[in-house]
Coordinates of C-alpha atoms and ligand atoms in Angstrom, one line a residue:
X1 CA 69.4 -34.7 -27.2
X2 CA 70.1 -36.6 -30.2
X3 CA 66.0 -37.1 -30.1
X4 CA 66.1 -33.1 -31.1
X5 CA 65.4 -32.2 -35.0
X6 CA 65.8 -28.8 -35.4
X7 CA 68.2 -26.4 -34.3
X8 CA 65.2 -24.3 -33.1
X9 CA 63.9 -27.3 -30.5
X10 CA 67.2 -27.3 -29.5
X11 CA 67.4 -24.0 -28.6
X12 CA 64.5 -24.6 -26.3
X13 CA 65.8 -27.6 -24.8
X14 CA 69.2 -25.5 -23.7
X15 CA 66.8 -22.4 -22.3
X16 CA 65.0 -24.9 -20.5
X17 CA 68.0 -27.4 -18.9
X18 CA 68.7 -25.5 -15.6
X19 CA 71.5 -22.8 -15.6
X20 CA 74.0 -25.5 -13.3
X21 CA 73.7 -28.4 -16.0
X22 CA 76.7 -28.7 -18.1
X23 CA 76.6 -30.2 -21.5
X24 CA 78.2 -33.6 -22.1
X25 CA 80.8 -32.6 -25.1
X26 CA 79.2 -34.6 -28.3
X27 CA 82.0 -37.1 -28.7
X28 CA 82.1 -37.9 -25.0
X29 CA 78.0 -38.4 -25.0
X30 CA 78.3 -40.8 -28.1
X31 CA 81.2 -43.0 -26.5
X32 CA 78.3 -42.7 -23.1
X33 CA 75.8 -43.8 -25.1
X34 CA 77.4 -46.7 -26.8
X35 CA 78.3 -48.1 -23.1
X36 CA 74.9 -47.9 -22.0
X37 CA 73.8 -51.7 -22.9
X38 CA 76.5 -52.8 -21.4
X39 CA 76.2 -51.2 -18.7
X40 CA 72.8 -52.5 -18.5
X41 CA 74.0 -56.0 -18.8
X42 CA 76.6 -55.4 -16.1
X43 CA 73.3 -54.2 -13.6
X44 CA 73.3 -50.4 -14.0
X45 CA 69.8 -49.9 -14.5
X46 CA 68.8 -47.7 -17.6
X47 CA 67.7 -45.1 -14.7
X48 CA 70.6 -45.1 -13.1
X49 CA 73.4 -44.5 -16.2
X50 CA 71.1 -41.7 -17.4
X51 CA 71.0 -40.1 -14.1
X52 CA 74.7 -40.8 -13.1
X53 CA 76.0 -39.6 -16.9
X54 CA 73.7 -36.5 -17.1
X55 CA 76.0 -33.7 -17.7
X56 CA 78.9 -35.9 -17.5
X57 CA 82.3 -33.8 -18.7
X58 CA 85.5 -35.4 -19.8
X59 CA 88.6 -34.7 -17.5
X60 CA 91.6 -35.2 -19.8
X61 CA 94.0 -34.3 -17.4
X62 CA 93.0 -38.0 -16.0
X63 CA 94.4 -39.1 -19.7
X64 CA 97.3 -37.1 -19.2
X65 CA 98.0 -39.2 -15.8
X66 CA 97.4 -42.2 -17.7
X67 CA 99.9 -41.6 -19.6
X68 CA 102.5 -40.0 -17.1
X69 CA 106.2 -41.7 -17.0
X70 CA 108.1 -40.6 -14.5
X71 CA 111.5 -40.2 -15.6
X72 CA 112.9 -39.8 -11.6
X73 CA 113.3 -43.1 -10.0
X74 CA 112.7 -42.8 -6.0
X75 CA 115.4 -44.9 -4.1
X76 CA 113.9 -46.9 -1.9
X77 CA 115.1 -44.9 1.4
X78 CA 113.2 -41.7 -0.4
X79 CA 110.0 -43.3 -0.3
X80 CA 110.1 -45.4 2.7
X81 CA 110.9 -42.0 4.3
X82 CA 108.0 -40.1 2.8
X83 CA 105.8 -43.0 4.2
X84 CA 106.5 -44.0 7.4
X85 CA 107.8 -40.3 9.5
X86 CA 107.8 -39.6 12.9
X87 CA 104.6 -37.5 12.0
X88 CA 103.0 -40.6 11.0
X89 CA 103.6 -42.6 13.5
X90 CA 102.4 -40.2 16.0
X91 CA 99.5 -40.2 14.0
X92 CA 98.8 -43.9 13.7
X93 CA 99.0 -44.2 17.4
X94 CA 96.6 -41.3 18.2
X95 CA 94.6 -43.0 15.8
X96 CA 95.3 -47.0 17.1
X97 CA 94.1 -44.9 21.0
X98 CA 91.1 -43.0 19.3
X99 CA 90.0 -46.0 17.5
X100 CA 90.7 -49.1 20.0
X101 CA 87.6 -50.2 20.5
X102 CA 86.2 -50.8 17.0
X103 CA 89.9 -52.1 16.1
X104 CA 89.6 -54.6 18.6
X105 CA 86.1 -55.3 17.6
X106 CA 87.7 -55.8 13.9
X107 CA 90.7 -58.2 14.9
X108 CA 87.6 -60.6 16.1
X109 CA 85.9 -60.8 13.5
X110 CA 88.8 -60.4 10.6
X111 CA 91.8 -62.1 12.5
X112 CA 94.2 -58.9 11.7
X113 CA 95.7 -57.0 14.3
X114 CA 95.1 -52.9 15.0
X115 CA 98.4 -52.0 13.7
X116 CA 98.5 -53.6 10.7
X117 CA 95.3 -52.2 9.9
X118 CA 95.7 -48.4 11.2
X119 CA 99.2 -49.0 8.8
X120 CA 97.1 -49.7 5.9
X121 CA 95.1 -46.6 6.4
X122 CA 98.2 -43.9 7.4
X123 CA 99.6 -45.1 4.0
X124 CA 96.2 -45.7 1.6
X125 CA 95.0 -42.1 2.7
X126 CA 97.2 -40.5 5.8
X127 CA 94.6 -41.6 8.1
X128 CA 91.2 -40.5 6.0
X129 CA 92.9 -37.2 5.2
X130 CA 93.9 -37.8 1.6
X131 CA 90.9 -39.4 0.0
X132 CA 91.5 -38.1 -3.9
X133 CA 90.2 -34.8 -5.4
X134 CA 88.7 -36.5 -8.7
X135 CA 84.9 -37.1 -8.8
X136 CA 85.1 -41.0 -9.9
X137 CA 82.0 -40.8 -11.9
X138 CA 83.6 -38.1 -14.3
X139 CA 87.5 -39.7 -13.8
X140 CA 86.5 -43.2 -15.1
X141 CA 84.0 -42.1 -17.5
X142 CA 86.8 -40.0 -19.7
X143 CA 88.8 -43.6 -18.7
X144 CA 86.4 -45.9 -20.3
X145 CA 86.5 -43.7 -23.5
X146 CA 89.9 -42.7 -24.0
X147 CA 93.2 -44.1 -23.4
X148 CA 94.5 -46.9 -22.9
X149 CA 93.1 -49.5 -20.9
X150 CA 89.1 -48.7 -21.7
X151 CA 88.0 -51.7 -21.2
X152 CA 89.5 -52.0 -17.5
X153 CA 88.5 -48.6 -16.8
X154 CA 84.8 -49.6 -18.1
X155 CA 84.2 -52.4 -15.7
X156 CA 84.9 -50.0 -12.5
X157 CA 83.0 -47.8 -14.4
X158 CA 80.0 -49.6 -14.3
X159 CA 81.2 -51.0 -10.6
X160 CA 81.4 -47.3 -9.2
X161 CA 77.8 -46.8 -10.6
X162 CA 76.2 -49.9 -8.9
X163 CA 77.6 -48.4 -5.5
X164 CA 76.2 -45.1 -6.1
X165 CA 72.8 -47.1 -7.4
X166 CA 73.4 -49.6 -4.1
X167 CA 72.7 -46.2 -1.9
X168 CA 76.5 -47.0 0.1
X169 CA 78.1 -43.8 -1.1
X170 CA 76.2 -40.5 -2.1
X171 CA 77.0 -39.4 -5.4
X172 CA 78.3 -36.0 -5.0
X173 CA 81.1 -37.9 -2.0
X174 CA 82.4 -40.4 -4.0
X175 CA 85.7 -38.7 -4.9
X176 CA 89.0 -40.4 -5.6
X177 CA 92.6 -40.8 -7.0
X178 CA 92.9 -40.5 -10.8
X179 CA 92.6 -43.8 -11.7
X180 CA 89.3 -44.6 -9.7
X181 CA 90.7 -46.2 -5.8
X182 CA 88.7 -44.4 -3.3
X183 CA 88.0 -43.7 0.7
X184 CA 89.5 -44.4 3.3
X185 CA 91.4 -47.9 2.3
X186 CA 91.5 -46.5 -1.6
X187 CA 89.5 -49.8 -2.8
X188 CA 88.8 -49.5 -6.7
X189 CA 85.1 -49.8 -7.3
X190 CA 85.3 -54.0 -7.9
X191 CA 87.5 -54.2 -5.0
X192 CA 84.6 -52.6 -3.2
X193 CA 82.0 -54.3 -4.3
X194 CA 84.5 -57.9 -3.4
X195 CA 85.8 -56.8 0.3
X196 CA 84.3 -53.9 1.8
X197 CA 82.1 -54.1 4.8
X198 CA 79.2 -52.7 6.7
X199 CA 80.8 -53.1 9.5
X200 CA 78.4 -50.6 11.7
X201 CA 75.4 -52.4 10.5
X202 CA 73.7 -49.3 9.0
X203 CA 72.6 -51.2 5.6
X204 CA 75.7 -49.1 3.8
X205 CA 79.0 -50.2 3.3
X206 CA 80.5 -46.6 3.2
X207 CA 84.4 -46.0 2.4
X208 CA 84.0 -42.2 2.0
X209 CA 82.8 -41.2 5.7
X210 CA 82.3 -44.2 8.1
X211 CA 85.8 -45.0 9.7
X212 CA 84.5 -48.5 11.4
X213 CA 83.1 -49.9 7.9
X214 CA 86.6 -48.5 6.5
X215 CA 88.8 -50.2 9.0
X216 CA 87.1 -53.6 8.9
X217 CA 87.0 -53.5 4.9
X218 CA 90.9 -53.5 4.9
X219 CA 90.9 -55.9 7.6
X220 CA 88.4 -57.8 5.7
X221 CA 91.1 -57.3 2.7
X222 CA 93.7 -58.6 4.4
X223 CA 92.1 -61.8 5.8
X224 CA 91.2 -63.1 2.0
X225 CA 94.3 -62.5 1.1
X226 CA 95.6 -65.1 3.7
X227 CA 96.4 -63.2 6.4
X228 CA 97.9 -65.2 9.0
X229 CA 96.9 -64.1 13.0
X230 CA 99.4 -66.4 14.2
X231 CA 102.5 -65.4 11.7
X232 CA 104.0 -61.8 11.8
X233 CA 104.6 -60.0 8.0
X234 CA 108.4 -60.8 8.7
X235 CA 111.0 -58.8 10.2
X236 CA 114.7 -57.7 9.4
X237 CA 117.7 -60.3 9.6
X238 CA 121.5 -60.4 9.8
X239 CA 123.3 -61.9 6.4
X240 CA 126.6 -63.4 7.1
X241 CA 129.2 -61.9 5.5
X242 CA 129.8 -62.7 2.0
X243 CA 126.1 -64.2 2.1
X244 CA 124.9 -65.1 -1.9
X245 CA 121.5 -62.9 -2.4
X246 CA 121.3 -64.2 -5.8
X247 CA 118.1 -65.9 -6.9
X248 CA 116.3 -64.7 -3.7
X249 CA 113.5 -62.9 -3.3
X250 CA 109.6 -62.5 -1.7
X251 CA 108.4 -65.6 -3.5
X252 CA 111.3 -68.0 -3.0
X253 CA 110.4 -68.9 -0.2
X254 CA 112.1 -71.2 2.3
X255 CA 112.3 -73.4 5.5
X256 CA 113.1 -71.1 8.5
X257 CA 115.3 -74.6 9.4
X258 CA 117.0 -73.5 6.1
X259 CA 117.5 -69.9 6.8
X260 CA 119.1 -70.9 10.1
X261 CA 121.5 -73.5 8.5
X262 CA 122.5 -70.9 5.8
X263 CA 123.9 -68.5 9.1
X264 CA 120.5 -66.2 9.1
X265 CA 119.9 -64.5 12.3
X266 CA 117.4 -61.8 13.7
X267 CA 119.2 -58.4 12.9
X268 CA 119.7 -57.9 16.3
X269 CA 121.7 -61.2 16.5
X270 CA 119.5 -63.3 18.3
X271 CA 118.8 -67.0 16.2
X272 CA 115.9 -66.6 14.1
X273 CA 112.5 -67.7 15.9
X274 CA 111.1 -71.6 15.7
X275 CA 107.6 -72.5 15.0
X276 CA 106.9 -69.7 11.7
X277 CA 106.1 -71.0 8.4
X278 CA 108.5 -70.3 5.2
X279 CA 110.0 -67.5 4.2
X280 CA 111.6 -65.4 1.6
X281 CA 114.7 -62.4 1.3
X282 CA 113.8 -59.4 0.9
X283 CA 117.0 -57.5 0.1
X284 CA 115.4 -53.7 -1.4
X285 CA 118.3 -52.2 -1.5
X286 CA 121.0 -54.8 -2.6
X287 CA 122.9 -57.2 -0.1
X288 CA 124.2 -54.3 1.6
X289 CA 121.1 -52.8 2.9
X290 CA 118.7 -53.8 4.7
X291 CA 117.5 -57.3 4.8
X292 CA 114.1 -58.5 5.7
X293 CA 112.5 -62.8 5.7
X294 CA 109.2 -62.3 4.8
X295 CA 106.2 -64.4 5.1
X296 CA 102.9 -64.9 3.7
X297 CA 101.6 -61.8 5.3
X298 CA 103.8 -60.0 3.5
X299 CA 102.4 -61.1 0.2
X300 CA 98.7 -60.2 1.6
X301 CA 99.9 -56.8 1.9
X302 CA 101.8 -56.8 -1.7
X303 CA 98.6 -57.5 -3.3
X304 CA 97.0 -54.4 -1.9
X305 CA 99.1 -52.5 -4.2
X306 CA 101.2 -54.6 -5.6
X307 CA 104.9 -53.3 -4.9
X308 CA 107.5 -54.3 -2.6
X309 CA 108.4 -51.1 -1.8
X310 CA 104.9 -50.2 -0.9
X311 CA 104.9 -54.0 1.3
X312 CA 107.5 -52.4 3.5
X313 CA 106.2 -49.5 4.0
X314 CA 102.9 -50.7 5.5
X315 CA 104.6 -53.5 7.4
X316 CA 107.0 -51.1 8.9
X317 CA 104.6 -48.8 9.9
X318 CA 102.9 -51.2 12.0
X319 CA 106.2 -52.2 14.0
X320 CA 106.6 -48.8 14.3
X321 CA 103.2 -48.6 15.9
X322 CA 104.2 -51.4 18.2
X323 CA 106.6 -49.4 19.2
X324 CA 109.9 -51.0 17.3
X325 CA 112.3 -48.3 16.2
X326 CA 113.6 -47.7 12.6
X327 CA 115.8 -50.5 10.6
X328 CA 118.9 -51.5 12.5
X329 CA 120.7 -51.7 9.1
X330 CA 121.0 -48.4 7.2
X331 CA 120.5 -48.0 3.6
X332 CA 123.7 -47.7 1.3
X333 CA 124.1 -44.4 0.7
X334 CA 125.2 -41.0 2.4
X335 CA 123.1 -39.3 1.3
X336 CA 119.1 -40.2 3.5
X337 CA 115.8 -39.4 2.4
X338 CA 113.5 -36.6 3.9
X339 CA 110.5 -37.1 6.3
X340 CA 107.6 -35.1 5.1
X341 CA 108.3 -32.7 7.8
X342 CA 111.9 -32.4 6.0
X343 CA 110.7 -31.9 2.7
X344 CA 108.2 -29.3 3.4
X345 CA 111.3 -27.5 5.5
X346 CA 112.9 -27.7 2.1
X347 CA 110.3 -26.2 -0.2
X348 CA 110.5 -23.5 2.8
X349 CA 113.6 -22.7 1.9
X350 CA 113.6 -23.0 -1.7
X351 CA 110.6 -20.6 -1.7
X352 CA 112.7 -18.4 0.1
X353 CA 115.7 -18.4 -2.2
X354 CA 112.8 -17.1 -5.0
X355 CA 111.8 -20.5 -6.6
X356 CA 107.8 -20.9 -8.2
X357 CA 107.5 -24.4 -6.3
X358 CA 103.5 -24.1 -6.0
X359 CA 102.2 -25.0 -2.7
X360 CA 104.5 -26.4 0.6
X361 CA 102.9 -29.7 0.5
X362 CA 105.5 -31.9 1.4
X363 CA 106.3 -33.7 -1.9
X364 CA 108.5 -33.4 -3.9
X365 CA 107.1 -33.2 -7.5
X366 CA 108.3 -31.6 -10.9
X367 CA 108.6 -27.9 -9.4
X368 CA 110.8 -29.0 -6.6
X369 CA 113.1 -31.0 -8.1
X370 CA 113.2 -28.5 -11.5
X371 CA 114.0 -25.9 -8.1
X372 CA 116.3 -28.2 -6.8
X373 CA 118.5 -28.8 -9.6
X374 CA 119.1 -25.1 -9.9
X375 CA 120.0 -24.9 -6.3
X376 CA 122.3 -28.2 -6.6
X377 CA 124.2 -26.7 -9.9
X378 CA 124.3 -23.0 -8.1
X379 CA 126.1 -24.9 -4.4
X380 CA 128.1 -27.0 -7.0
X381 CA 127.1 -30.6 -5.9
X382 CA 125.9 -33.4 -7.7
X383 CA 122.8 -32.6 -10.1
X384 CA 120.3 -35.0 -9.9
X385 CA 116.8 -33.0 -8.6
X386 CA 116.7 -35.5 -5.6
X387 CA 115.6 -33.8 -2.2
X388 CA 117.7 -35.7 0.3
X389 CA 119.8 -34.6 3.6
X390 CA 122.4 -33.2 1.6
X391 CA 121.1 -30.4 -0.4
X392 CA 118.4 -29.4 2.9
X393 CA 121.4 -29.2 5.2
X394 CA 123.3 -26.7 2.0
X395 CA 120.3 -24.6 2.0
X396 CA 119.7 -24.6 6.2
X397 CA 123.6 -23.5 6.2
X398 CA 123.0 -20.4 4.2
Ligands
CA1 CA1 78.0 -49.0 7.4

């Protein structure tokens, strides 16, 4: 295009682009076309970023993501009971029988156990069933040239277009979150081309539509993070009474011999097991909640996302696939969160009572809570736009 001179050749160049191509908004194609060296440099073949760029659209609403701050805090006990529902445990253990063999195949090779890995997946992308609805290519193009953050956004940039040039993924499947993560185990482009593995030995290491290479890549995850086969992620324990939480936490950690002389116990009161390396206390929710001695493993699954909260979740998950039941020790409020199944009951109901909530999708986002603020004011209780036991059991009872 910008080889055009006058408006008349450019006139013939629009009749003769075919009627499906869209044009690449002239401030977008100029930010393109000053990535392209590098791009070059970083092994995206001249070829390649014209073909992968052709057409190439800005998405601002990825910007507007970018930017997003969510002014409504989740308690813990909301999001742990968004995450890991009766529904998806059931899931994760259809999925642990569907998928035995290669999962068995994958704790070989990788040292991690099928639970911890199915766990990974029901939470990354409910099983393969959540995978992202923003074509990467166009998501982290509008990323690397606007924003915050360009130069992060550039590197996966260039990343997502060596897969595509690699032959792994096909162009037209490689769709993803927002921000770039992708398939099954929601790697981000570099974190592909690090850990993910053809595990089914078909030349292509393919997140989008091959379960086996997906499994083993967040196996593979795991392991070079220092997964340990012999040492569980942690499990929940007993404080004694009056028990000093202060200065504690995931990365202090500690002799189990320590933990025993300071009164630990398993939560169900048994002495805390011999022969596990350190630990640290975990106590989400305050010293009156649950507590948890965590290990390295743990910290393996942090650094898949980097959150605590998001820690737990996975690492519960996988007890509950082993069959463990929920925490012994409840969280500190009256007031419990809503499993998926509950929340979409709620946005039922509040559909019912005449609320625009969009679609029944069981989460809660803006629409809800704006809906269930105005049901919380109208039944008089506390207005905070939280879907929790309280205002679902208000609006069953009427
Ligand atoms: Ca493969």
């Amino acid at each position: 295009m910008t080889a055009m001179k006058s408006p008349l050749s450019l006139t013939v160049l629009l009749v003769a682009l075919p009627s499906f191509a869209q044009t690449t908004p002239p401030d977008f194609a100029r930010c393109l076309d000053g990535l392209q060296a590098e791009a070059r440099a970083a092994g995206v073949s001249e070829a390649s970023y014209r073909r992968f760029t052709a057409g190439l659209t800005p998405d601002m609403s990825v910007i507007d993501k970018l930017n997003y701050q969510p002014e409504f805090r989740m308690p813990i006990w909301d999001y742990l009971s968004g995450l890991v529902d009766d529904e998806r445990v059931q899931q994760g253990q259809a999925m642990l029988a569907q998928h035995a063999e290669v999962l068995a195949r994958v704790q070989q090779r990788h040292g991690v156990d099928p639970a911890t890995v199915v766990a990974v997946w029901g939470v990354e992308s409910n099983f393969g069933q959540t995978l992202g609805k923003y074509p990467l290519l166009q998501a982290l193009g509008t990323l690397s040239c606007h924003g915050r953050r360009q130069s992060y956004f550039q590197g996966e940039f260039y990343s997502a277009m060596r897969i595509l040039q690699g032959g792994h993924i096909a162009p037209e499947r490689l769709i993803g979150s927002w921000a770039g993560a992708f398939g099954h185990t929601q790697f981000m482009p570099t974190t592909f081309e690090r850990l993910a593995v053809d595990f089914d030995g078909d030349g292509r290491r393919d997140l989008m539509d091959n379960t086996s290479d997906a499994l083993a890549s967040t196996a593979n995850f795991l392991a070079k993070a220092g997964w340990q086969s012999s040492q569980p992620w942690g499990f929940e324990v007993k404080l004694p009474s009056g028990f000093n939480t202060d200065n504690e936490g995931r990365r202090s950690k500690r002799a189990m011999s320590e933990w025993v002389a300071r009164g630990l116990r398993k939560v169900d009161g048994s002495p805390l097991p011999d022969g596990l390396g350190s630990a640290g206390l975990m106590t989400p929710a305050g010293p009156t909640g649950p507590a948890f001695l965590v290990f390295k493993n743990f910290d393996a699954i942090y650094s898949y996302n980097a959150a605590e909260s998001y820690g737990l979740a996975i690492a519960h998950l996988s007890d509950r696939l082993r069959g463990a039941g929920p925490f012994t020790t409840p969280w500190p409020t009256d007031d419990p969160g809503l499993s998926r199944a509950e929340r979409r009951e709620l946005q039922g109901l509040l559909i019912l009572r005449g609320h625009d909530i969009g679609e029944v999708d069981g989460m809660l986002g803006d629409k809800s809570r704006e809906a269930i603020r105005v049901e919380q004011t109208r039944l008089g209780m506390e207005v905070n736009g939280r879907g929790g036991q309280k205002v679902l059991r208000a609006l069953r009872a009427q």
